[in-house]
Amino acid sequence: MNNLNEFYDLIIAGGGPAGITAGIYAARARLKTVLLERGLPGGQIATTEFLENYPGFPEGLKSQEFIKKITMQASRFGLEIFTLSEMTYLKEAMGGFEVALGEKRYLSRAIILATGASPLRLNIPGEKELTGRGVSYCATCDGAFFKDKVVAVAGGGNAAIEEALFLTRFASKIFIIHRRDQLRADKILQEKIFKNGKVELILDSEIIKIFGESKVEGCVVRNKKSGHENRMAINGIFIYIGSIPNTNFLEDILKLDEKGYIITNDELQTSLPGVFAAGDVRKNKAKQVAIAVGEGALASISAQKYLEAI
Ligand code: NAP
């Protein structure tokens, strides 16, 4: 079914913090705007439990509460949010742009891409087969299934360490398996993890296999220095090794960097005038909710200026 009779001023693709903030600004500017989201609003932050470094909340804030609040705020100003299916293309059409989500087509005069990123996979034997059966990319969603169980967390960045800390509420033991001898995570998180009696760090090591009949029963870990392989009994594994930008449908139309992140100028305009990008999908210096929110606001202001000028 086509929606080509509807011509929006602005289409925002992606309902994470960047996209929703762009929507708040656009709705307040009274632009005819629709936000298209492939799943539920929230983006990657929905897979985490808690936000500790977002300004204004000295005690921290539950990620789900944050998503709920910004979505309500956008709706209060009249932002239309459609949760449909995957965006399959973006092209120039009828003096503006056409995007497709599943069967539906939408037209607009400007676009903000805030499609975020998806978790990277380890790509090792057993990972795909046991996903949803002990292999998880979302501690918030699945952590409670591991009460009094032994789990592993793969990765050494902020996400891995924060989510390992979250898992200490449920699991009896958490192994953090990291490929180097130093964690990448912020020092404040490292201090917390070093103090936690349930957590054991396995450094200089990589997980090379996950095994189990119908659910995860263990993994094989190889020490990168000695080459020694250790078969560990675990009930679950949470993989937090970074992410890849959701831009595969944009390769032919926009300038991307070698990793697939969208390249923009200072106004967050992409290589295609009228198309802007914000948040984790953009080539920027750091991935943070506070940064995504700021970029969402800036992309929206830039889109407004663009629309006034054409
Ligand atoms: P990240 O910072 O890129 O860290 C990824 C971790 O996974 C690194 O420790 C990396 O090892 C490891 N890794 C990457 N590929 C691997 C592979 N194939 N096998 C094994 N290990 C692998 O990713 P992230 O933790 O998901 O965070 C993404 C962004 O969000 C970052 O900018 C982060 O600061 C931000 N973030 C911030 C917060 C916060 O401020 N509270 C919370 C969550 C995320 P190396 O260290 O050796 O590269």
Short mmCIF file of C-alpha atoms and ligand atoms in Angstrom, two decimals:
data_model
loop_
_atom_site.label_atom_id
_atom_site.label_comp_id
_atom_site.label_asym_id
_atom_site.label_seq_id
_atom_site.Cartn_x
_atom_site.Cartn_y
_atom_site.Cartn_z
CA MET A 1 0.00 0.00 0.00
CA ASN A 2 1.30 3.46 -0.89
CA ASN A 3 1.07 6.65 1.13
CA LEU A 4 2.25 8.79 -1.76
CA ASN A 5 -0.63 11.23 -1.44
CA GLU A 6 0.91 12.34 1.88
CA PHE A 7 3.80 14.76 1.37
CA TYR A 8 5.55 15.50 4.65
CA ASP A 9 7.88 18.40 5.36
CA LEU A 10 10.15 16.06 7.25
CA ILE A 11 10.59 12.34 7.69
CA ILE A 12 12.67 11.21 10.65
CA ALA A 13 13.95 7.67 10.32
CA GLY A 14 14.67 6.02 13.66
CA GLY A 15 13.11 6.36 17.08
CA GLY A 16 16.09 6.42 19.43
CA PRO A 17 17.09 9.49 21.48
CA ALA A 18 18.40 11.34 18.38
CA GLY A 19 15.28 10.73 16.27
CA ILE A 20 12.80 11.50 19.03
CA THR A 21 14.62 14.72 19.98
CA ALA A 22 14.62 15.77 16.31
CA GLY A 23 10.89 15.05 16.36
CA ILE A 24 10.29 17.24 19.44
CA TYR A 25 12.00 20.17 17.73
CA ALA A 26 10.25 19.60 14.39
CA ALA A 27 6.80 19.25 15.96
CA ARG A 28 7.34 22.44 17.95
CA ALA A 29 8.34 24.19 14.71
CA ARG A 30 4.99 22.97 13.32
CA LEU A 31 6.58 21.04 10.49
CA LYS A 32 4.43 18.26 9.09
CA THR A 33 6.62 15.47 10.40
CA VAL A 34 6.46 11.73 10.72
CA LEU A 35 8.89 9.56 12.64
CA LEU A 36 9.30 6.07 11.21
CA GLU A 37 10.65 3.38 13.49
CA ARG A 38 11.15 -0.27 12.57
CA GLY A 39 10.43 -1.62 16.07
CA LEU A 40 9.57 -0.01 19.36
CA PRO A 41 10.92 3.48 20.11
CA GLY A 42 14.14 3.59 22.13
CA GLY A 43 16.93 2.37 19.92
CA GLN A 44 19.99 0.77 21.50
CA ILE A 45 19.41 2.46 24.83
CA ALA A 46 16.38 0.18 25.22
CA THR A 47 18.76 -2.76 25.57
CA THR A 48 20.40 -1.21 28.63
CA GLU A 49 19.08 -0.82 32.15
CA PHE A 50 20.18 2.50 33.48
CA LEU A 51 21.50 5.93 32.43
CA GLU A 52 23.95 7.35 34.91
CA ASN A 53 25.60 10.18 32.97
CA TYR A 54 22.60 11.96 31.46
CA PRO A 55 22.54 15.48 32.92
CA GLY A 56 19.66 16.46 35.17
CA PHE A 57 19.23 13.16 36.98
CA PRO A 58 21.67 13.02 39.92
CA GLU A 59 20.45 9.58 40.98
CA GLY A 60 20.48 8.25 37.40
CA LEU A 61 17.47 7.27 35.35
CA LYS A 62 16.04 3.97 34.11
CA SER A 63 16.50 3.76 30.33
CA GLN A 64 12.89 2.67 29.77
CA GLU A 65 11.66 5.61 31.83
CA PHE A 66 13.79 7.96 29.73
CA ILE A 67 12.40 6.55 26.47
CA LYS A 68 8.84 6.76 27.77
CA LYS A 69 9.30 10.38 28.84
CA ILE A 70 10.85 11.66 25.59
CA THR A 71 8.27 9.78 23.50
CA MET A 72 5.45 11.34 25.56
CA GLN A 73 7.07 14.74 25.18
CA ALA A 74 7.22 14.36 21.37
CA SER A 75 3.61 13.14 21.22
CA ARG A 76 2.46 16.07 23.35
CA PHE A 77 3.70 18.42 20.62
CA GLY A 78 1.92 16.35 17.99
CA LEU A 79 4.68 14.23 16.45
CA GLU A 80 3.28 11.32 14.42
CA ILE A 81 5.17 8.11 15.18
CA PHE A 82 4.68 5.06 12.97
CA THR A 83 6.26 1.81 14.03
CA LEU A 84 6.33 -0.32 10.94
CA SER A 85 9.04 -2.37 9.38
CA GLU A 86 12.58 -2.00 8.12
CA MET A 87 13.43 0.93 5.86
CA THR A 88 14.49 -0.49 2.52
CA TYR A 89 15.40 2.55 0.45
CA LEU A 90 15.75 6.30 0.26
CA LYS A 91 15.72 8.04 -3.11
CA GLU A 92 15.14 11.45 -4.63
CA ALA A 93 11.61 11.81 -6.00
CA MET A 94 9.14 14.56 -7.01
CA GLY A 95 11.46 17.36 -5.92
CA GLY A 96 11.93 15.75 -2.49
CA PHE A 97 12.60 12.29 -1.16
CA GLU A 98 10.85 8.95 -1.12
CA VAL A 99 11.46 6.32 1.50
CA ALA A 100 10.11 2.81 1.66
CA LEU A 101 9.28 0.80 4.74
CA GLY A 102 8.09 -2.63 3.80
CA GLU A 103 5.12 -2.13 1.47
CA LYS A 104 4.64 1.53 2.29
CA ARG A 105 6.09 4.61 0.59
CA TYR A 106 6.46 8.05 2.12
CA LEU A 107 7.39 11.39 0.53
CA SER A 108 8.97 14.39 2.19
CA ARG A 109 10.88 17.59 1.47
CA ALA A 110 13.63 16.76 3.98
CA ILE A 111 14.89 13.73 5.86
CA ILE A 112 16.69 13.13 9.14
CA LEU A 113 18.38 9.76 9.41
CA ALA A 114 18.70 8.60 13.00
CA THR A 115 18.65 4.87 12.37
CA GLY A 116 21.32 4.14 14.97
CA ALA A 117 23.39 1.01 15.09
CA SER A 118 22.94 -2.70 15.75
CA PRO A 119 25.00 -4.99 17.99
CA LEU A 120 28.04 -6.61 16.45
CA ARG A 121 28.17 -10.39 16.47
CA LEU A 122 31.18 -12.43 17.47
CA ASN A 123 30.55 -14.64 14.43
CA ILE A 124 31.71 -17.82 16.14
CA PRO A 125 30.26 -21.33 16.04
CA GLY A 126 27.17 -21.70 18.22
CA GLU A 127 26.38 -17.98 18.44
CA LYS A 128 23.66 -17.85 15.82
CA GLU A 129 22.19 -21.25 16.66
CA LEU A 130 21.89 -20.44 20.39
CA THR A 131 20.72 -16.82 20.11
CA GLY A 132 17.62 -16.53 22.28
CA ARG A 133 18.62 -19.76 24.01
CA GLY A 134 21.30 -18.33 26.26
CA VAL A 135 23.09 -16.06 23.79
CA SER A 136 21.82 -12.50 24.25
CA TYR A 137 22.62 -8.95 23.19
CA CYS A 138 20.32 -7.39 25.79
CA ALA A 139 20.93 -7.85 29.52
CA THR A 140 17.92 -5.68 30.35
CA CYS A 141 15.63 -7.97 28.36
CA ASP A 142 17.09 -11.32 29.38
CA GLY A 143 19.08 -10.83 32.60
CA ALA A 144 16.27 -11.96 34.89
CA PHE A 145 16.27 -15.42 33.25
CA PHE A 146 19.69 -16.03 34.77
CA LYS A 147 18.88 -15.93 38.46
CA ASP A 148 21.60 -17.84 40.37
CA LYS A 149 23.21 -18.91 37.08
CA VAL A 150 26.71 -18.45 35.72
CA VAL A 151 27.05 -16.10 32.76
CA ALA A 152 29.78 -14.63 30.59
CA VAL A 153 29.93 -11.14 29.16
CA ALA A 154 32.00 -10.58 26.02
CA GLY A 155 33.65 -7.17 25.60
CA GLY A 156 35.49 -4.56 27.62
CA GLY A 157 33.73 -1.30 26.71
CA ASN A 158 31.20 0.77 28.65
CA ALA A 159 28.28 -1.34 27.51
CA ALA A 160 29.88 -4.65 28.55
CA ILE A 161 30.87 -3.37 31.97
CA GLU A 162 27.60 -1.59 32.72
CA GLU A 163 25.58 -4.61 31.70
CA ALA A 164 27.84 -6.97 33.65
CA LEU A 165 27.12 -4.85 36.71
CA PHE A 166 23.40 -5.08 35.98
CA LEU A 167 23.67 -8.87 35.70
CA THR A 168 25.14 -9.08 39.22
CA ARG A 169 21.54 -8.58 40.42
CA PHE A 170 20.58 -11.98 39.07
CA ALA A 171 23.51 -14.21 38.22
CA SER A 172 25.62 -15.94 40.87
CA LYS A 173 28.81 -15.44 38.85
CA ILE A 174 29.77 -13.25 35.91
CA PHE A 175 32.90 -13.77 33.82
CA ILE A 176 33.91 -10.76 31.75
CA ILE A 177 35.92 -12.04 28.81
CA HIS A 178 37.94 -9.35 27.08
CA ARG A 179 40.44 -9.63 24.25
CA ARG A 180 43.07 -7.24 25.69
CA ASP A 181 44.79 -6.78 29.06
CA GLN A 182 43.04 -3.44 29.70
CA LEU A 183 39.36 -2.62 29.73
CA ARG A 184 38.15 0.16 27.45
CA ALA A 185 35.31 1.22 29.79
CA ASP A 186 35.32 4.48 31.79
CA LYS A 187 37.44 4.30 34.95
CA ILE A 188 34.43 4.84 37.24
CA LEU A 189 32.84 1.67 35.84
CA GLN A 190 36.08 -0.26 36.15
CA GLU A 191 36.32 0.70 39.83
CA LYS A 192 32.83 -0.71 40.40
CA ILE A 193 33.54 -3.95 38.60
CA PHE A 194 36.86 -4.55 40.40
CA LYS A 195 35.03 -4.20 43.74
CA ASN A 196 32.23 -6.62 42.88
CA GLY A 197 32.79 -10.09 44.35
CA LYS A 198 30.57 -11.81 41.77
CA VAL A 199 32.66 -10.68 38.81
CA GLU A 200 35.79 -12.33 37.46
CA LEU A 201 37.81 -10.83 34.63
CA ILE A 202 39.35 -13.05 32.00
CA LEU A 203 41.72 -10.85 30.03
CA ASP A 204 43.75 -11.34 26.85
CA SER A 205 41.17 -13.91 25.86
CA GLU A 206 38.69 -14.54 23.09
CA ILE A 207 35.62 -16.72 22.98
CA ILE A 208 36.01 -19.05 20.03
CA LYS A 209 32.96 -21.28 20.40
CA ILE A 210 29.64 -21.46 22.25
CA PHE A 211 28.15 -24.89 22.78
CA GLY A 212 25.01 -26.54 24.09
CA GLU A 213 22.29 -28.94 22.89
CA SER A 214 19.12 -26.86 23.11
CA LYS A 215 20.52 -24.01 25.23
CA VAL A 216 23.91 -22.60 26.15
CA GLU A 217 25.94 -25.01 28.25
CA GLY A 218 29.37 -23.48 27.88
CA CYS A 219 31.96 -21.74 25.78
CA VAL A 220 35.55 -22.27 24.72
CA VAL A 221 37.92 -19.44 25.60
CA ARG A 222 41.38 -19.08 24.12
CA ASN A 223 44.13 -17.13 25.85
CA LYS A 224 45.63 -14.97 23.13
CA LYS A 225 49.10 -14.94 24.68
CA SER A 226 49.54 -18.61 25.59
CA GLY A 227 47.15 -20.10 23.02
CA HIS A 228 45.69 -22.23 25.83
CA GLU A 229 42.04 -23.19 25.30
CA ASN A 230 39.67 -23.50 28.26
CA ARG A 231 36.22 -25.11 28.15
CA MET A 232 34.00 -23.18 30.57
CA ALA A 233 30.57 -24.21 31.85
CA ILE A 234 28.19 -21.24 31.63
CA ASN A 235 24.42 -20.86 31.32
CA GLY A 236 24.35 -17.71 29.27
CA ILE A 237 26.47 -15.27 27.33
CA PHE A 238 25.86 -11.56 26.82
CA ILE A 239 27.69 -10.06 23.87
CA TYR A 240 28.61 -6.37 24.03
CA ILE A 241 31.44 -5.86 21.55
CA GLY A 242 30.28 -2.67 19.87
CA SER A 243 27.92 -2.00 17.01
CA ILE A 244 27.54 -1.40 13.29
CA PRO A 245 25.58 1.50 11.81
CA ASN A 246 22.21 0.74 10.23
CA THR A 247 23.06 2.19 6.83
CA ASN A 248 23.15 -0.71 4.39
CA PHE A 249 20.16 0.72 2.48
CA LEU A 250 22.02 4.03 2.05
CA GLU A 251 25.25 2.86 0.45
CA ASP A 252 24.35 3.98 -3.08
CA ILE A 253 22.94 7.37 -2.22
CA LEU A 254 25.01 8.89 0.61
CA LYS A 255 28.66 9.32 1.45
CA LEU A 256 29.57 6.86 4.22
CA ASP A 257 32.91 6.25 5.91
CA GLU A 258 34.76 2.93 5.64
CA LYS A 259 32.75 1.50 8.56
CA GLY A 260 29.41 2.62 7.12
CA TYR A 261 28.80 5.68 9.33
CA ILE A 262 27.15 8.65 7.59
CA ILE A 263 29.46 11.58 6.90
CA THR A 264 27.96 15.03 7.52
CA ASN A 265 29.05 18.65 7.67
CA ASP A 266 28.82 20.84 10.80
CA GLU A 267 25.07 21.36 10.26
CA LEU A 268 24.70 17.57 10.14
CA GLN A 269 23.76 17.66 6.46
CA THR A 270 24.84 14.57 4.54
CA SER A 271 26.32 14.52 1.05
CA LEU A 272 22.75 14.84 -0.28
CA PRO A 273 21.26 18.30 0.41
CA GLY A 274 18.03 17.99 2.38
CA VAL A 275 19.12 14.77 4.08
CA PHE A 276 20.54 15.11 7.59
CA ALA A 277 21.92 12.55 10.05
CA ALA A 278 22.08 12.43 13.84
CA GLY A 279 23.16 10.11 16.63
CA ASP A 280 24.95 6.78 16.52
CA VAL A 281 24.46 6.37 12.76
CA ARG A 282 26.63 9.44 12.12
CA LYS A 283 30.41 9.50 11.93
CA ASN A 284 31.14 11.34 15.17
CA LYS A 285 33.65 11.25 17.99
CA ALA A 286 31.62 9.48 20.69
CA LYS A 287 28.41 7.51 21.10
CA GLN A 288 26.48 8.88 24.05
CA VAL A 289 22.79 9.54 24.70
CA ALA A 290 23.59 13.16 25.57
CA ILE A 291 25.38 13.54 22.22
CA ALA A 292 22.59 11.83 20.27
CA VAL A 293 20.04 14.17 21.85
CA GLY A 294 22.16 17.23 20.96
CA GLU A 295 22.63 16.01 17.41
CA GLY A 296 18.90 15.32 17.05
CA ALA A 297 18.18 18.92 18.04
CA LEU A 298 20.80 20.31 15.66
CA ALA A 299 19.68 18.15 12.72
CA SER A 300 16.13 19.32 13.24
CA ILE A 301 17.13 23.00 13.35
CA SER A 302 19.26 22.52 10.22
CA ALA A 303 16.36 20.79 8.46
CA GLN A 304 14.06 23.69 9.38
CA LYS A 305 16.54 26.18 7.90
CA TYR A 306 16.86 24.06 4.76
CA LEU A 307 13.08 23.93 4.35
CA GLU A 308 12.75 27.68 4.78
CA ALA A 309 15.36 28.24 2.09
CA ILE A 310 14.02 25.97 -0.67
P1 NAP B 1 32.96 -0.09 22.37
O1 NAP B 1 33.24 1.07 23.26
O2 NAP B 1 33.35 -0.01 20.94
O3 NAP B 1 33.64 -1.36 23.03
C1 NAP B 1 33.60 -2.59 22.40
C2 NAP B 1 34.39 -3.57 23.23
O4 NAP B 1 34.30 -4.85 22.60
C3 NAP B 1 35.88 -3.20 23.29
O5 NAP B 1 36.37 -3.51 24.56
C4 NAP B 1 36.50 -4.08 22.22
O6 NAP B 1 37.79 -4.47 22.52
C5 NAP B 1 35.60 -5.30 22.24
N1 NAP B 1 35.49 -5.95 20.93
C6 NAP B 1 35.24 -5.37 19.74
N2 NAP B 1 35.19 -6.29 18.76
C7 NAP B 1 35.44 -7.47 19.36
C8 NAP B 1 35.53 -8.79 18.87
N3 NAP B 1 35.35 -9.10 17.59
N4 NAP B 1 35.80 -9.77 19.76
C9 NAP B 1 35.97 -9.49 21.07
N5 NAP B 1 35.90 -8.26 21.59
C10 NAP B 1 35.63 -7.26 20.73
O7 NAP B 1 31.40 -0.47 22.33
P2 NAP B 1 30.25 -0.33 23.44
O8 NAP B 1 30.73 -0.70 24.78
O9 NAP B 1 29.07 -1.04 22.85
O10 NAP B 1 29.94 1.21 23.43
C11 NAP B 1 29.61 1.85 22.18
C12 NAP B 1 29.63 3.35 22.41
O11 NAP B 1 28.60 3.70 23.34
C13 NAP B 1 30.95 3.83 23.03
O12 NAP B 1 31.25 5.08 22.50
C14 NAP B 1 30.63 3.90 24.51
O13 NAP B 1 31.41 4.85 25.21
C15 NAP B 1 29.16 4.33 24.46
N6 NAP B 1 28.49 3.89 25.70
C16 NAP B 1 28.55 4.74 26.74
C17 NAP B 1 27.98 4.39 27.95
C18 NAP B 1 28.10 5.33 29.08
O14 NAP B 1 28.67 6.41 28.92
N7 NAP B 1 27.61 5.03 30.26
C19 NAP B 1 27.33 3.16 28.09
C20 NAP B 1 27.30 2.29 27.01
C21 NAP B 1 27.91 2.67 25.81
P3 NAP B 1 39.01 -3.43 22.49
O15 NAP B 1 38.89 -2.65 23.76
O16 NAP B 1 40.20 -4.30 22.44
O17 NAP B 1 38.83 -2.61 21.26
#
